[in-house]
PDB file of C-alpha atoms and ligand atoms in Angstrom:
ATOM      1  CA  MET A   1      61.493   3.873 135.044  1.00  0.00           C
ATOM      2  CA  THR A   2      58.017   4.222 136.537  1.00  0.00           C
ATOM      3  CA  LYS A   3      54.855   2.776 135.079  1.00  0.00           C
ATOM      4  CA  MET A   4      53.651   6.306 134.541  1.00  0.00           C
ATOM      5  CA  SER A   5      56.537   7.361 132.272  1.00  0.00           C
ATOM      6  CA  LEU A   6      56.235   4.176 130.183  1.00  0.00           C
ATOM      7  CA  PHE A   7      52.580   5.019 129.742  1.00  0.00           C
ATOM      8  CA  ALA A   8      53.520   8.565 128.714  1.00  0.00           C
ATOM      9  CA  ILE A   9      56.176   7.366 126.266  1.00  0.00           C
ATOM     10  CA  SER A  10      53.846   4.871 124.594  1.00  0.00           C
ATOM     11  CA  HIS A  11      51.262   7.616 124.207  1.00  0.00           C
ATOM     12  CA  PHE A  12      53.874   9.953 122.795  1.00  0.00           C
ATOM     13  CA  PHE A  13      54.738   7.393 120.086  1.00  0.00           C
ATOM     14  CA  ALA A  14      51.094   6.686 119.395  1.00  0.00           C
ATOM     15  CA  LEU A  15      50.544  10.419 118.897  1.00  0.00           C
ATOM     16  CA  CYS A  16      53.568  10.687 116.574  1.00  0.00           C
ATOM     17  CA  PHE A  17      52.317   7.759 114.512  1.00  0.00           C
ATOM     18  CA  CYS A  18      48.907   9.355 114.300  1.00  0.00           C
ATOM     19  CA  LEU A  19      50.369  12.688 113.106  1.00  0.00           C
ATOM     20  CA  ILE A  20      52.515  10.926 110.486  1.00  0.00           C
ATOM     21  CA  SER A  21      49.425   9.086 109.201  1.00  0.00           C
ATOM     22  CA  ILE A  22      47.489  12.343 108.956  1.00  0.00           C
ATOM     23  CA  ALA A  23      50.392  13.952 107.077  1.00  0.00           C
ATOM     24  CA  ALA A  24      50.526  10.997 104.653  1.00  0.00           C
ATOM     25  CA  ILE A  25      46.788  11.227 103.980  1.00  0.00           C
ATOM     26  CA  ALA A  26      47.031  15.006 103.453  1.00  0.00           C
ATOM     27  CA  GLU A  27      49.893  14.449 101.002  1.00  0.00           C
ATOM     28  CA  GLN A  28      47.821  11.980  98.964  1.00  0.00           C
ATOM     29  CA  ASP A  29      44.907  14.375  98.917  1.00  0.00           C
ATOM     30  CA  SER A  30      46.854  17.319  97.495  1.00  0.00           C
ATOM     31  CA  LYS A  31      46.101  17.262  93.790  1.00  0.00           C
ATOM     32  CA  LEU A  32      49.077  16.798  91.513  1.00  0.00           C
ATOM     33  CA  PRO A  33      49.322  19.375  88.742  1.00  0.00           C
ATOM     34  CA  GLU A  34      49.308  19.197  84.997  1.00  0.00           C
ATOM     35  CA  ILE A  35      52.602  20.329  83.477  1.00  0.00           C
ATOM     36  CA  GLN A  36      52.779  22.307  80.260  1.00  0.00           C
ATOM     37  CA  ILE A  37      56.092  22.896  78.523  1.00  0.00           C
ATOM     38  CA  SER A  38      56.124  25.192  75.533  1.00  0.00           C
ATOM     39  CA  SER A  39      58.817  26.453  73.268  1.00  0.00           C
ATOM     40  CA  ALA A  40      58.973  30.197  72.775  1.00  0.00           C
ATOM     41  CA  LEU A  41      62.382  30.040  71.146  1.00  0.00           C
ATOM     42  CA  PRO A  42      63.045  32.471  68.307  1.00  0.00           C
ATOM     43  CA  LYS A  43      61.319  31.608  65.030  1.00  0.00           C
ATOM     44  CA  ASP A  44      63.493  29.516  62.686  1.00  0.00           C
ATOM     45  CA  SER A  45      65.759  28.409  65.525  1.00  0.00           C
ATOM     46  CA  GLU A  46      66.474  24.722  65.799  1.00  0.00           C
ATOM     47  CA  PRO A  47      64.062  22.656  67.890  1.00  0.00           C
ATOM     48  CA  THR A  48      64.832  21.850  71.486  1.00  0.00           C
ATOM     49  CA  GLU A  49      64.941  18.332  72.845  1.00  0.00           C
ATOM     50  CA  VAL A  50      63.342  18.158  76.284  1.00  0.00           C
ATOM     51  CA  HIS A  51      64.125  15.249  78.592  1.00  0.00           C
ATOM     52  CA  VAL A  52      61.795  14.739  81.521  1.00  0.00           C
ATOM     53  CA  ILE A  53      63.539  12.062  83.541  1.00  0.00           C
ATOM     54  CA  GLY A  54      61.348   9.010  84.060  1.00  0.00           C
ATOM     55  CA  GLU A  55      58.601  10.477  81.844  1.00  0.00           C
ATOM     56  CA  VAL A  56      59.337  11.476  78.265  1.00  0.00           C
ATOM     57  CA  VAL A  57      61.781  12.837  75.740  1.00  0.00           C
ATOM     58  CA  ILE A  58      60.115  15.329  73.432  1.00  0.00           C
ATOM     59  CA  VAL A  59      61.212  17.533  70.581  1.00  0.00           C
ATOM     60  CA  LEU A  60      59.622  20.963  70.601  1.00  0.00           C
ATOM     61  CA  LYS A  61      59.644  23.381  67.704  1.00  0.00           C
ATOM     62  CA  THR A  62      58.927  27.056  68.272  1.00  0.00           C
ATOM     63  CA  ASN A  63      55.326  27.548  69.480  1.00  0.00           C
ATOM     64  CA  GLN A  64      54.773  23.851  70.144  1.00  0.00           C
ATOM     65  CA  ASP A  65      53.878  22.587  73.569  1.00  0.00           C
ATOM     66  CA  TYR A  66      53.534  19.366  75.474  1.00  0.00           C
ATOM     67  CA  LYS A  67      51.313  18.566  78.477  1.00  0.00           C
ATOM     68  CA  TRP A  68      51.131  15.745  80.945  1.00  0.00           C
ATOM     69  CA  ASN A  69      49.865  15.070  84.434  1.00  0.00           C
ATOM     70  CA  ILE A  70      52.285  14.503  87.287  1.00  0.00           C
ATOM     71  CA  THR A  71      51.526  11.147  88.897  1.00  0.00           C
ATOM     72  CA  LYS A  72      54.215  10.969  91.592  1.00  0.00           C
ATOM     73  CA  ASN A  73      54.579  13.541  94.330  1.00  0.00           C
ATOM     74  CA  GLU A  74      58.336  13.770  93.976  1.00  0.00           C
ATOM     75  CA  ILE A  75      60.952  15.976  92.327  1.00  0.00           C
ATOM     76  CA  THR A  76      60.897  15.547  88.548  1.00  0.00           C
ATOM     77  CA  TYR A  77      64.218  16.395  86.918  1.00  0.00           C
ATOM     78  CA  SER A  78      64.350  17.697  83.391  1.00  0.00           C
ATOM     79  CA  PHE A  79      66.769  19.241  80.975  1.00  0.00           C
ATOM     80  CA  ALA A  80      66.565  20.721  77.506  1.00  0.00           C
ATOM     81  CA  VAL A  81      69.162  20.587  74.773  1.00  0.00           C
ATOM     82  CA  TRP A  82      69.165  23.436  72.263  1.00  0.00           C
ATOM     83  CA  GLY A  83      72.029  23.259  69.795  1.00  0.00           C
ATOM     84  CA  ASN A  84      75.109  23.058  71.985  1.00  0.00           C
ATOM     85  CA  LEU A  85      73.317  24.576  74.969  1.00  0.00           C
ATOM     86  CA  ILE A  86      71.742  22.837  77.944  1.00  0.00           C
ATOM     87  CA  ALA A  87      69.418  24.043  80.677  1.00  0.00           C
ATOM     88  CA  ASP A  88      68.205  21.922  83.555  1.00  0.00           C
ATOM     89  CA  TRP A  89      65.424  22.415  86.077  1.00  0.00           C
ATOM     90  CA  TYR A  90      62.809  20.639  88.155  1.00  0.00           C
ATOM     91  CA  ALA A  91      59.666  20.218  86.028  1.00  0.00           C
ATOM     92  CA  PHE A  92      57.884  19.476  89.292  1.00  0.00           C
ATOM     93  CA  GLU A  93      59.002  20.230  92.825  1.00  0.00           C
ATOM     94  CA  PRO A  94      56.458  19.152  95.479  1.00  0.00           C
ATOM     95  CA  ARG A  95      57.524  21.825  98.002  1.00  0.00           C
ATOM     96  CA  SER A  96      56.585  24.747  95.742  1.00  0.00           C
ATOM     97  CA  ASP A  97      54.386  23.206  93.026  1.00  0.00           C
ATOM     98  CA  ALA A  98      52.041  20.771  94.784  1.00  0.00           C
ATOM     99  CA  GLY A  99      48.463  21.985  95.077  1.00  0.00           C
ATOM    100  CA  HIS A 100      48.668  24.105  91.930  1.00  0.00           C
ATOM    101  CA  GLU A 101      46.350  23.239  89.063  1.00  0.00           C
ATOM    102  CA  THR A 102      48.911  23.713  86.318  1.00  0.00           C
ATOM    103  CA  ILE A 103      52.639  24.381  86.133  1.00  0.00           C
ATOM    104  CA  PHE A 104      53.723  26.237  82.997  1.00  0.00           C
ATOM    105  CA  TRP A 105      57.221  26.121  81.552  1.00  0.00           C
ATOM    106  CA  SER A 106      58.359  28.348  78.723  1.00  0.00           C
ATOM    107  CA  ILE A 107      61.608  27.624  76.917  1.00  0.00           C
ATOM    108  CA  ARG A 108      63.106  30.864  75.620  1.00  0.00           C
ATOM    109  CA  LYS A 109      66.440  32.082  74.360  1.00  0.00           C
ATOM    110  CA  GLU A 110      67.173  33.569  77.813  1.00  0.00           C
ATOM    111  CA  GLY A 111      66.473  30.234  79.530  1.00  0.00           C
ATOM    112  CA  VAL A 112      63.603  28.264  81.013  1.00  0.00           C
ATOM    113  CA  PHE A 113      60.803  30.216  82.716  1.00  0.00           C
ATOM    114  CA  HIS A 114      58.266  29.001  85.292  1.00  0.00           C
ATOM    115  CA  SER A 115      54.721  30.229  85.842  1.00  0.00           C
ATOM    116  CA  PHE A 116      51.624  29.211  87.803  1.00  0.00           C
ATOM    117  CA  ASP A 117      49.229  31.300  85.679  1.00  0.00           C
ATOM    118  CA  ASN A 118      50.749  31.372  82.173  1.00  0.00           C
ATOM    119  CA  SER A 119      51.250  35.114  82.487  1.00  0.00           C
ATOM    120  CA  LYS A 120      53.709  35.969  85.285  1.00  0.00           C
ATOM    121  CA  TRP A 121      57.031  34.296  84.443  1.00  0.00           C
ATOM    122  CA  GLU A 122      60.136  33.649  86.493  1.00  0.00           C
ATOM    123  CA  LEU A 123      63.498  32.597  85.026  1.00  0.00           C
ATOM    124  CA  LYS A 124      64.471  29.270  86.629  1.00  0.00           C
ATOM    125  CA  ALA A 125      67.289  27.941  84.436  1.00  0.00           C
ATOM    126  CA  GLU A 126      69.784  29.600  82.131  1.00  0.00           C
ATOM    127  CA  TRP A 127      71.470  27.956  79.163  1.00  0.00           C
ATOM    128  CA  PHE A 128      75.006  26.742  79.591  1.00  0.00           C
ATOM    129  CA  ARG A 129      77.411  25.165  77.131  1.00  0.00           C
ATOM    130  CA  GLU A 130      77.790  21.357  77.161  1.00  0.00           C
TER     131      GLU A 130
HETATM  132  C1  LIG B 201      45.261  15.905  83.342  1.00  0.00           C
HETATM  133  O1  LIG B 201      44.196  15.643  84.229  1.00  0.00           O
HETATM  134  C2  LIG B 201      43.064  16.494  84.047  1.00  0.00           C
HETATM  135  C3  LIG B 201      42.069  16.190  85.145  1.00  0.00           C
HETATM  136  O2  LIG B 201      41.928  14.830  85.343  1.00  0.00           O
HETATM  137  C4  LIG B 201      42.495  16.292  82.647  1.00  0.00           C
HETATM  138  O3  LIG B 201      41.391  17.124  82.445  1.00  0.00           O
HETATM  139  C5  LIG B 201      43.576  16.605  81.639  1.00  0.00           C
HETATM  140  O4  LIG B 201      43.115  16.368  80.343  1.00  0.00           O
HETATM  141  C6  LIG B 201      44.828  15.777  81.898  1.00  0.00           C
HETATM  142  N1  LIG B 201      45.892  16.242  81.031  1.00  0.00           N
HETATM  143  C7  LIG B 201      46.557  15.436  80.231  1.00  0.00           C
HETATM  144  C8  LIG B 201      47.598  16.083  79.385  1.00  0.00           C
HETATM  145  O5  LIG B 201      46.377  14.245  80.168  1.00  0.00           O
END
């Protein structure tokens, strides 16, 4: 191996390290969102118990909501129990959710819906039987 290629290799690794550092700084800079989970289950239906793994367990009655700020830039698993039904989803997924101000979740009889603007909703998890 020539002196020249060793020089090139060491510069290649230095460049890689530099790019990784920049990526890490960019990651830290991207603001982590606030999460809002609300229950839009039919009136008079039993409450739903929402488990956000590593964060909270909450009981939501129809029209109640719960908010918190994501503090870790990593996938946040959650599931809801409604009677004998369960739905599970990622309350926060860095790949698609990071950089957004707020992530809205709406728990409905059809399942759990996701929105970035509290108006356009997308079904992300359907109920299944335990
Ligand atoms: C989340 O953070 C924002 C900005 O710091 C703050 O205004 C908001 O009240 C926080 N939300 C909760 C539920 O703590």
